XYZ file of N, CA and C in Angstrom:
552
model
N 89.611 143.951 149.153
C 88.396 143.932 148.375
C 88.428 145.039 147.336
N 87.977 144.722 146.165
C 87.913 145.698 145.087
C 86.483 145.778 144.589
N 85.945 146.993 144.593
C 84.597 147.237 144.065
C 84.675 148.451 143.155
N 84.530 148.198 141.859
C 84.672 149.248 140.856
C 83.453 149.321 139.960
N 83.165 150.534 139.518
C 82.149 150.766 138.497
C 82.893 151.322 137.295
N 82.688 150.731 136.128
C 83.349 151.180 134.906
C 82.392 151.998 134.048
N 82.839 153.192 133.693
C 82.150 154.039 132.731
C 83.065 154.200 131.531
N 82.483 154.430 130.405
C 83.283 154.685 129.211
C 82.393 154.648 127.993
N 82.713 155.499 127.058
C 81.934 155.572 125.829
C 82.081 154.281 125.035
N 81.147 154.040 124.106
C 81.317 152.883 123.225
C 82.679 152.966 122.529
N 83.402 151.855 122.549
C 84.715 151.814 121.908
C 85.876 152.192 122.815
N 85.583 152.560 124.068
C 86.648 152.985 124.988
C 87.435 151.806 125.557
N 86.919 150.592 125.426
C 87.606 149.423 125.974
C 87.139 149.045 127.367
N 86.011 149.586 127.765
C 85.473 149.371 129.114
C 85.240 147.893 129.409
N 84.563 147.189 128.526
C 84.271 145.774 128.754
C 85.528 144.930 128.816
N 86.447 145.200 127.912
C 87.718 144.460 127.882
C 88.492 144.659 129.181
N 88.617 145.911 129.603
C 89.378 146.196 130.825
C 88.657 145.678 132.071
N 87.329 145.765 132.081
C 86.572 145.257 133.231
C 86.810 143.755 133.397
N 86.785 143.014 132.279
C 87.036 141.568 132.340
C 88.454 141.273 132.803
N 89.429 142.007 132.271
C 90.832 141.800 132.671
C 91.020 142.037 134.165
N 90.462 143.132 134.657
C 90.637 143.468 136.075
C 89.888 142.471 136.970
N 88.716 142.041 136.544
C 87.963 141.052 137.328
C 88.758 139.759 137.441
N 89.352 139.327 136.335
C 90.180 138.113 136.372
C 91.399 138.318 137.255
N 92.043 139.452 137.125
C 93.237 139.760 137.913
C 92.933 139.755 139.414
N 91.766 140.295 139.781
C 91.387 140.408 141.198
C 90.581 139.213 141.697
N 90.279 138.274 140.802
C 89.451 137.102 141.138
C 88.112 137.500 141.740
N 87.464 138.448 141.069
C 86.141 138.900 141.477
C 85.236 138.872 140.240
N 83.919 138.856 140.441
C 83.026 138.791 139.287
C 82.987 140.088 138.477
N 82.899 139.911 137.178
C 82.637 141.001 136.240
C 81.125 141.005 136.059
N 80.475 142.019 136.585
C 79.020 142.074 136.596
C 78.550 143.008 135.484
N 78.077 142.403 134.413
C 77.574 143.139 133.262
C 76.051 143.072 133.283
N 75.404 144.230 133.165
C 73.936 144.223 133.211
C 73.344 143.397 132.076
N 73.967 143.456 130.909
C 73.485 142.639 129.791
C 73.531 141.166 130.122
N 74.648 140.720 130.724
C 74.785 139.310 131.117
C 73.756 138.933 132.186
N 73.549 139.827 133.150
C 72.587 139.558 134.223
C 71.187 139.368 133.637
N 70.808 140.270 132.729
C 69.474 140.171 132.129
C 69.317 138.877 131.344
N 70.326 138.551 130.523
C 70.239 137.317 129.721
C 70.174 136.078 130.617
N 70.984 136.052 131.679
C 70.991 134.905 132.592
C 69.651 134.775 133.320
N 69.125 135.898 133.791
C 67.845 135.868 134.516
C 66.718 135.373 133.612
N 66.745 135.784 132.350
C 65.721 135.337 131.400
C 65.891 133.846 131.117
N 67.131 133.423 130.866
C 67.416 132.014 130.567
C 66.998 131.111 131.721
N 67.300 131.558 132.957
C 66.969 130.762 134.139
C 65.492 130.869 134.519
N 64.754 131.702 133.790
C 63.340 131.942 134.057
C 63.080 132.333 135.508
N 64.025 133.090 136.053
C 63.853 133.625 137.404
C 62.712 134.635 137.378
N 62.101 134.875 138.517
C 60.970 135.792 138.599
C 61.316 137.152 138.005
N 62.451 137.727 138.430
C 62.853 139.029 137.897
C 63.175 138.936 136.414
N 63.731 137.810 135.991
C 64.056 137.611 134.584
C 62.817 137.571 133.716
N 61.775 136.928 134.222
C 60.527 136.866 133.466
C 59.897 138.256 133.337
N 60.020 139.053 134.405
C 59.523 140.433 134.325
C 60.330 141.225 133.292
N 61.650 141.069 133.323
C 62.523 141.785 132.386
C 62.222 141.367 130.948
N 61.936 140.090 130.747
C 61.685 139.556 129.404
C 60.490 140.242 128.740
N 59.490 140.580 129.537
C 58.317 141.267 128.991
C 58.721 142.572 128.305
N 59.620 143.304 128.930
C 60.097 144.570 128.356
C 61.008 144.311 127.159
N 61.914 143.356 127.324
C 62.892 143.066 126.278
C 62.212 142.577 125.006
N 61.183 141.752 125.166
C 60.464 141.227 124.004
C 59.762 142.328 123.207
N 59.398 143.409 123.899
C 58.752 144.539 123.218
C 59.784 145.524 122.661
N 61.062 145.279 123.000
C 62.107 146.199 122.558
C 62.217 147.424 123.444
N 61.581 147.370 124.616
C 61.628 148.485 125.562
C 62.824 148.331 126.494
N 63.251 149.461 127.078
C 64.287 149.398 128.099
C 63.688 148.776 129.361
N 64.474 147.957 130.020
C 64.042 147.370 131.288
C 64.071 148.501 132.324
N 62.986 148.698 133.089
C 62.941 149.804 134.056
C 64.095 149.746 135.069
N 64.527 150.931 135.476
C 65.658 151.049 136.401
C 65.475 150.213 137.661
N 64.277 150.255 138.250
C 64.064 149.530 139.507
C 64.231 148.025 139.333
N 63.836 147.502 138.182
C 63.988 146.077 137.911
C 65.461 145.723 137.709
N 66.181 146.572 137.002
C 67.621 146.341 136.798
C 68.348 146.396 138.135
N 67.990 147.369 138.962
C 68.617 147.480 140.287
C 68.325 146.236 141.121
N 67.093 145.716 141.049
C 66.745 144.498 141.795
C 67.592 143.318 141.315
N 67.808 143.217 140.005
C 68.658 142.143 139.467
C 70.106 142.311 139.925
N 70.579 143.552 139.941
C 71.951 143.798 140.396
C 72.075 143.480 141.885
N 71.065 143.872 142.664
C 71.094 143.564 144.094
C 71.169 142.055 144.313
N 70.355 141.324 143.572
C 70.366 139.864 143.673
C 71.763 139.324 143.338
N 72.372 139.875 142.267
C 73.692 139.411 141.833
C 74.777 139.754 142.855
N 74.727 140.966 143.410
C 75.753 141.375 144.379
C 75.610 140.659 145.715
N 74.444 140.087 145.973
C 74.256 139.305 147.192
C 74.761 137.870 147.057
N 75.123 137.462 145.824
C 75.682 136.121 145.645
C 77.004 135.997 146.382
N 77.313 134.785 146.793
C 78.511 134.515 147.582
C 79.788 135.017 146.900
N 79.905 134.802 145.586
C 81.147 135.163 144.898
C 81.389 136.669 144.824
N 80.360 137.475 145.074
C 80.520 138.926 144.995
C 80.831 139.565 146.349
N 80.915 138.764 147.387
C 81.155 139.329 148.714
C 82.568 139.892 148.869
N 83.495 139.377 148.091
C 84.888 139.848 148.170
C 85.189 140.950 147.167
N 84.184 141.380 146.408
C 84.378 142.459 145.455
C 83.685 142.175 144.141
N 83.679 143.188 143.265
C 83.006 143.079 141.973
C 83.409 144.249 141.103
N 83.142 144.092 139.817
C 83.292 145.195 138.865
C 81.979 145.292 138.102
N 81.346 146.451 138.188
C 80.100 146.701 137.468
C 80.422 147.327 136.120
N 79.848 146.776 135.076
C 80.094 147.229 133.716
C 78.749 147.417 133.015
N 78.470 148.639 132.589
C 77.212 148.898 131.886
C 76.113 149.438 132.769
N 76.431 149.709 133.995
C 75.455 150.262 134.932
C 76.212 151.012 136.005
N 75.815 152.207 136.341
C 74.649 152.935 135.878
C 74.912 153.640 134.542
N 73.828 153.927 133.843
C 73.908 154.638 132.563
C 73.360 156.062 132.646
N 72.656 156.355 133.727
C 72.100 157.707 133.873
C 72.041 158.050 135.359
N 71.694 159.299 135.640
C 71.702 159.788 137.014
C 70.713 159.046 137.907
N 69.530 158.757 137.398
C 68.532 158.033 138.208
C 69.079 156.664 138.611
N 69.722 155.963 137.672
C 70.304 154.658 137.985
C 71.437 154.805 139.002
N 72.232 155.859 138.892
C 73.332 156.079 139.840
C 72.789 156.302 141.249
N 71.698 157.050 141.345
C 71.099 157.290 142.662
C 70.516 156.002 143.244
N 69.837 155.206 142.385
C 69.331 153.896 142.823
C 70.493 153.032 143.321
N 71.559 152.975 142.524
C 72.705 152.137 142.859
C 73.363 152.597 144.152
N 73.497 153.901 144.326
C 74.096 154.453 145.538
C 73.325 153.999 146.776
N 71.995 154.076 146.694
C 71.150 153.617 147.813
C 71.318 152.123 148.050
N 71.338 151.357 146.971
C 71.497 149.909 147.077
C 72.814 149.549 147.751
N 73.902 150.153 147.302
C 75.215 149.819 147.863
C 75.306 150.192 149.335
N 74.655 151.290 149.735
C 74.589 151.635 151.161
C 73.783 150.602 151.920
N 72.666 150.193 151.339
C 71.773 149.224 151.978
C 72.452 147.873 152.202
N 73.223 147.402 151.217
C 73.862 146.088 151.345
C 75.300 146.197 151.883
N 75.685 147.402 152.290
C 76.999 147.660 152.884
C 78.147 147.165 151.993
N 78.073 147.544 150.718
C 79.130 147.222 149.761
C 79.510 148.497 149.006
N 80.177 149.428 149.680
C 80.501 150.687 149.007
C 81.476 150.481 147.848
N 81.308 151.295 146.848
C 82.178 151.279 145.673
C 83.494 151.987 146.024
N 84.611 151.414 145.580
C 85.908 152.052 145.810
C 86.103 153.223 144.850
N 85.932 152.931 143.565
C 86.124 153.948 142.530
C 85.130 153.741 141.401
N 84.817 154.843 140.750
C 84.092 154.822 139.490
C 85.137 155.215 138.455
N 85.485 154.262 137.612
C 86.546 154.462 136.622
C 85.927 154.945 135.321
N 86.369 156.115 134.887
C 85.930 156.623 133.593
C 87.095 156.482 132.615
N 86.946 155.587 131.641
C 87.965 155.441 130.599
C 87.745 156.561 129.598
N 88.654 157.514 129.606
C 88.515 158.720 128.803
C 89.265 158.577 127.485
N 88.523 158.692 126.395
C 89.088 158.591 125.049
C 88.442 159.687 124.200
N 89.238 160.460 123.458
C 88.650 161.488 122.590
C 87.704 160.874 121.544
N 86.652 161.619 121.214
C 85.651 161.116 120.281
C 86.235 160.699 118.939
N 87.179 161.469 118.400
C 87.752 161.112 117.094
C 88.427 159.742 117.139
N 89.068 159.420 118.247
C 89.716 158.107 118.408
C 88.646 157.016 118.515
N 87.578 157.303 119.273
C 86.490 156.330 119.412
C 85.847 156.037 118.058
N 85.618 157.078 117.277
C 85.027 156.899 115.950
C 85.940 156.016 115.101
N 87.223 156.320 115.126
C 88.191 155.529 114.347
C 88.186 154.064 114.788
N 88.200 153.828 116.098
C 88.186 152.454 116.618
C 86.941 151.702 116.162
N 85.793 152.355 116.280
C 84.551 151.661 115.936
C 84.411 151.443 114.432
N 84.913 152.370 113.640
C 84.883 152.171 112.186
C 85.782 150.995 111.791
N 86.893 150.826 112.509
C 87.823 149.732 112.211
C 87.245 148.365 112.554
N 86.208 148.329 113.390
C 85.576 147.041 113.706
C 84.870 146.476 112.484
N 84.514 147.357 111.563
C 83.928 146.919 110.307
C 82.496 146.456 110.366
N 81.751 146.880 111.376
C 80.337 146.507 111.457
C 79.543 147.350 110.472
N 78.597 146.710 109.795
C 77.843 147.415 108.752
C 77.003 148.560 109.316
N 76.552 148.439 110.580
C 75.729 149.502 111.166
C 76.561 150.614 111.790
N 77.892 150.471 111.778
C 78.776 151.475 112.363
C 79.249 152.481 111.310
N 78.341 153.367 110.898
C 78.753 154.463 110.026
C 79.221 155.599 110.926
N 80.002 156.506 110.371
C 80.499 157.605 111.190
C 79.354 158.412 111.793
N 78.300 158.645 111.022
C 77.159 159.417 111.515
C 76.481 158.711 112.695
N 76.275 157.416 112.567
C 75.639 156.628 113.636
C 76.529 156.623 114.887
N 77.818 156.434 114.682
C 78.754 156.391 115.810
C 78.767 157.736 116.538
N 78.864 158.811 115.787
C 78.891 160.148 116.420
C 77.595 160.425 117.184
N 76.469 159.962 116.668
C 75.209 160.136 117.383
C 75.208 159.317 118.678
N 75.682 158.071 118.614
C 75.768 157.239 119.831
C 76.657 157.900 120.878
N 77.766 158.491 120.430
C 78.674 159.175 121.357
C 78.007 160.413 121.961
N 77.252 161.141 121.153
C 76.543 162.330 121.638
C 75.544 161.926 122.723
N 74.758 160.894 122.447
C 73.782 160.411 123.425
C 74.494 159.936 124.693
N 75.585 159.204 124.518
C 76.354 158.725 125.671
C 76.827 159.905 126.523
N 77.414 160.902 125.880
C 77.932 162.079 126.615
C 76.808 162.796 127.366
N 75.657 162.935 126.711
C 74.527 163.612 127.361
C 74.082 162.860 128.614
N 74.052 161.537 128.529
C 73.602 160.731 129.669
C 74.673 160.619 130.746
N 75.940 160.628 130.336
C 77.012 160.335 131.275
C 77.560 161.560 131.988
N 77.497 162.726 131.379
C 78.081 163.892 132.037
C 77.511 164.126 133.437
N 76.202 163.924 133.669
C 75.723 164.049 135.051
C 76.326 162.990 135.987
N 76.640 161.807 135.454
C 77.268 160.765 136.287
C 78.673 161.184 136.706
N 79.392 161.807 135.785
C 80.753 162.270 136.086
C 80.691 163.251 137.259
N 79.754 164.201 137.204
C 79.593 165.170 138.298
C 79.166 164.473 139.593
N 78.212 163.558 139.478
C 77.677 162.831 140.632
C 78.798 162.120 141.401
N 79.630 161.371 140.677
C 80.691 160.611 141.343
C 81.882 161.481 141.715
N 82.111 162.539 140.972
C 83.184 163.467 141.306
C 82.898 164.145 142.651
N 81.653 164.579 142.849
C 81.265 165.218 144.112
C 81.393 164.261 145.289
N 81.262 162.974 145.025
C 81.388 161.962 146.087
C 82.830 161.472 146.250
N 83.733 162.088 145.519
C 85.174 161.754 145.573
C 85.430 160.288 145.222
N 84.640 159.772 144.269
C 84.772 158.375 143.846
C 85.322 158.252 142.424
N 85.352 159.357 141.682
C 85.706 159.312 140.271
C 87.213 159.202 140.057
N 87.604 158.244 139.223
C 88.999 158.096 138.785
C 88.994 158.113 137.262
N 89.671 159.088 136.682
C 89.734 159.181 135.233
C 91.007 158.495 134.761
N 90.838 157.548 133.849
C 91.971 156.794 133.304
C 92.042 157.085 131.805
N 93.241 157.379 131.334
C 93.448 157.652 129.916
C 93.270 156.364 129.125
N 92.172 156.292 128.382
C 91.909 155.116 127.563
C 92.506 155.207 126.174
N 93.186 156.332 125.888
C 93.804 156.540 124.577
C 95.280 156.174 124.641
N 95.537 154.937 124.990
C 96.887 154.392 125.023
C 96.789 152.901 124.738
N 97.923 152.254 124.604
C 97.908 150.811 124.365
C 97.173 150.111 125.501
N 96.543 148.977 125.181
C 95.742 148.243 126.156
C 96.515 147.955 127.443
N 97.790 147.551 127.319
C 98.595 147.247 128.512
C 98.803 148.482 129.380
N 98.897 149.649 128.759
C 99.050 150.896 129.518
C 97.809 151.192 130.349
N 96.639 150.977 129.754
C 95.380 151.178 130.482
C 95.313 150.195 131.650
N 95.645 148.938 131.375
C 95.618 147.911 132.419
C 96.572 148.279 133.559
N 97.774 148.742 133.221
C 98.748 149.144 134.254
C 98.215 150.296 135.103
N 97.575 151.280 134.457
C 96.982 152.397 135.208
C 95.887 151.902 136.156
N 95.090 150.948 135.694
C 94.029 150.386 136.539
C 94.624 149.595 137.710
N 95.672 148.860 137.462
C 96.339 148.117 138.552
C 96.835 149.077 139.620
N 97.441 150.183 139.192
C 97.930 151.178 140.164
C 96.766 151.759 140.969
N 95.644 151.984 140.310
C 94.484 152.538 140.987
C 93.983 151.609 142.085
N 93.857 150.337 141.793
C 93.311 149.422 142.814
C 94.307 149.088 143.909
N 95.582 149.401 143.694
C 96.583 149.146 144.732
C 96.735 150.324 145.693
N 96.003 151.410 145.429
C 96.076 152.575 146.334
C 95.573 152.229 147.700
C-alpha cells in the first residue's frame, strides 16, 4: 500500500508527479480541486455546502474540505492507497488531516516535498506563457506558499514523515527518486 501526500511550490511539478505515481501504483490521485468540482457537479450534500463558498469566491472552510477528503478516502478504490495533492496547505489543515487519517486507520507513508529553488520556479512559470504570470506575481505566490508551507515542513519532519525530493532535475529523474522512495 502506498499513501503519500505531495507538497511543492507552484511550478514544482507536484501535480504531474502525483498523477504519474498514482498511475504507476494503481491508486487514486486525490486532488482537492477535483474533489470539490466533483462534489459540486454531483450536487452531493457536502458539494452544495462547498458551492456556497466557491460562488462567493471564498475559500472552502478546512472542516468541509476535510469532510470531503474523508468521504473520498473511504471510497473502495482508496483502500489500497492514495496520493493527496493540494492538501494540506496550512498547519490547521495538516492537524485536521492527521486526526482524520488516525480515525480512519489510513496512516500516510511519506509527505513528499518537491524542492525546487525559487529562481527555477519563476523561470518555469514564466515559460508557461500565461498572461497573469508576471515575475512579480509569481514571486508573491511563492512567498505566500513558503509562509504557509514552512510550518508543514516542520510538522511532518517532527513526525518522521517528510521526504525531500530534488525537483530541480529532469522529470524522469524526479520520477525515479519517487519510485525509490515508495519501494523502501
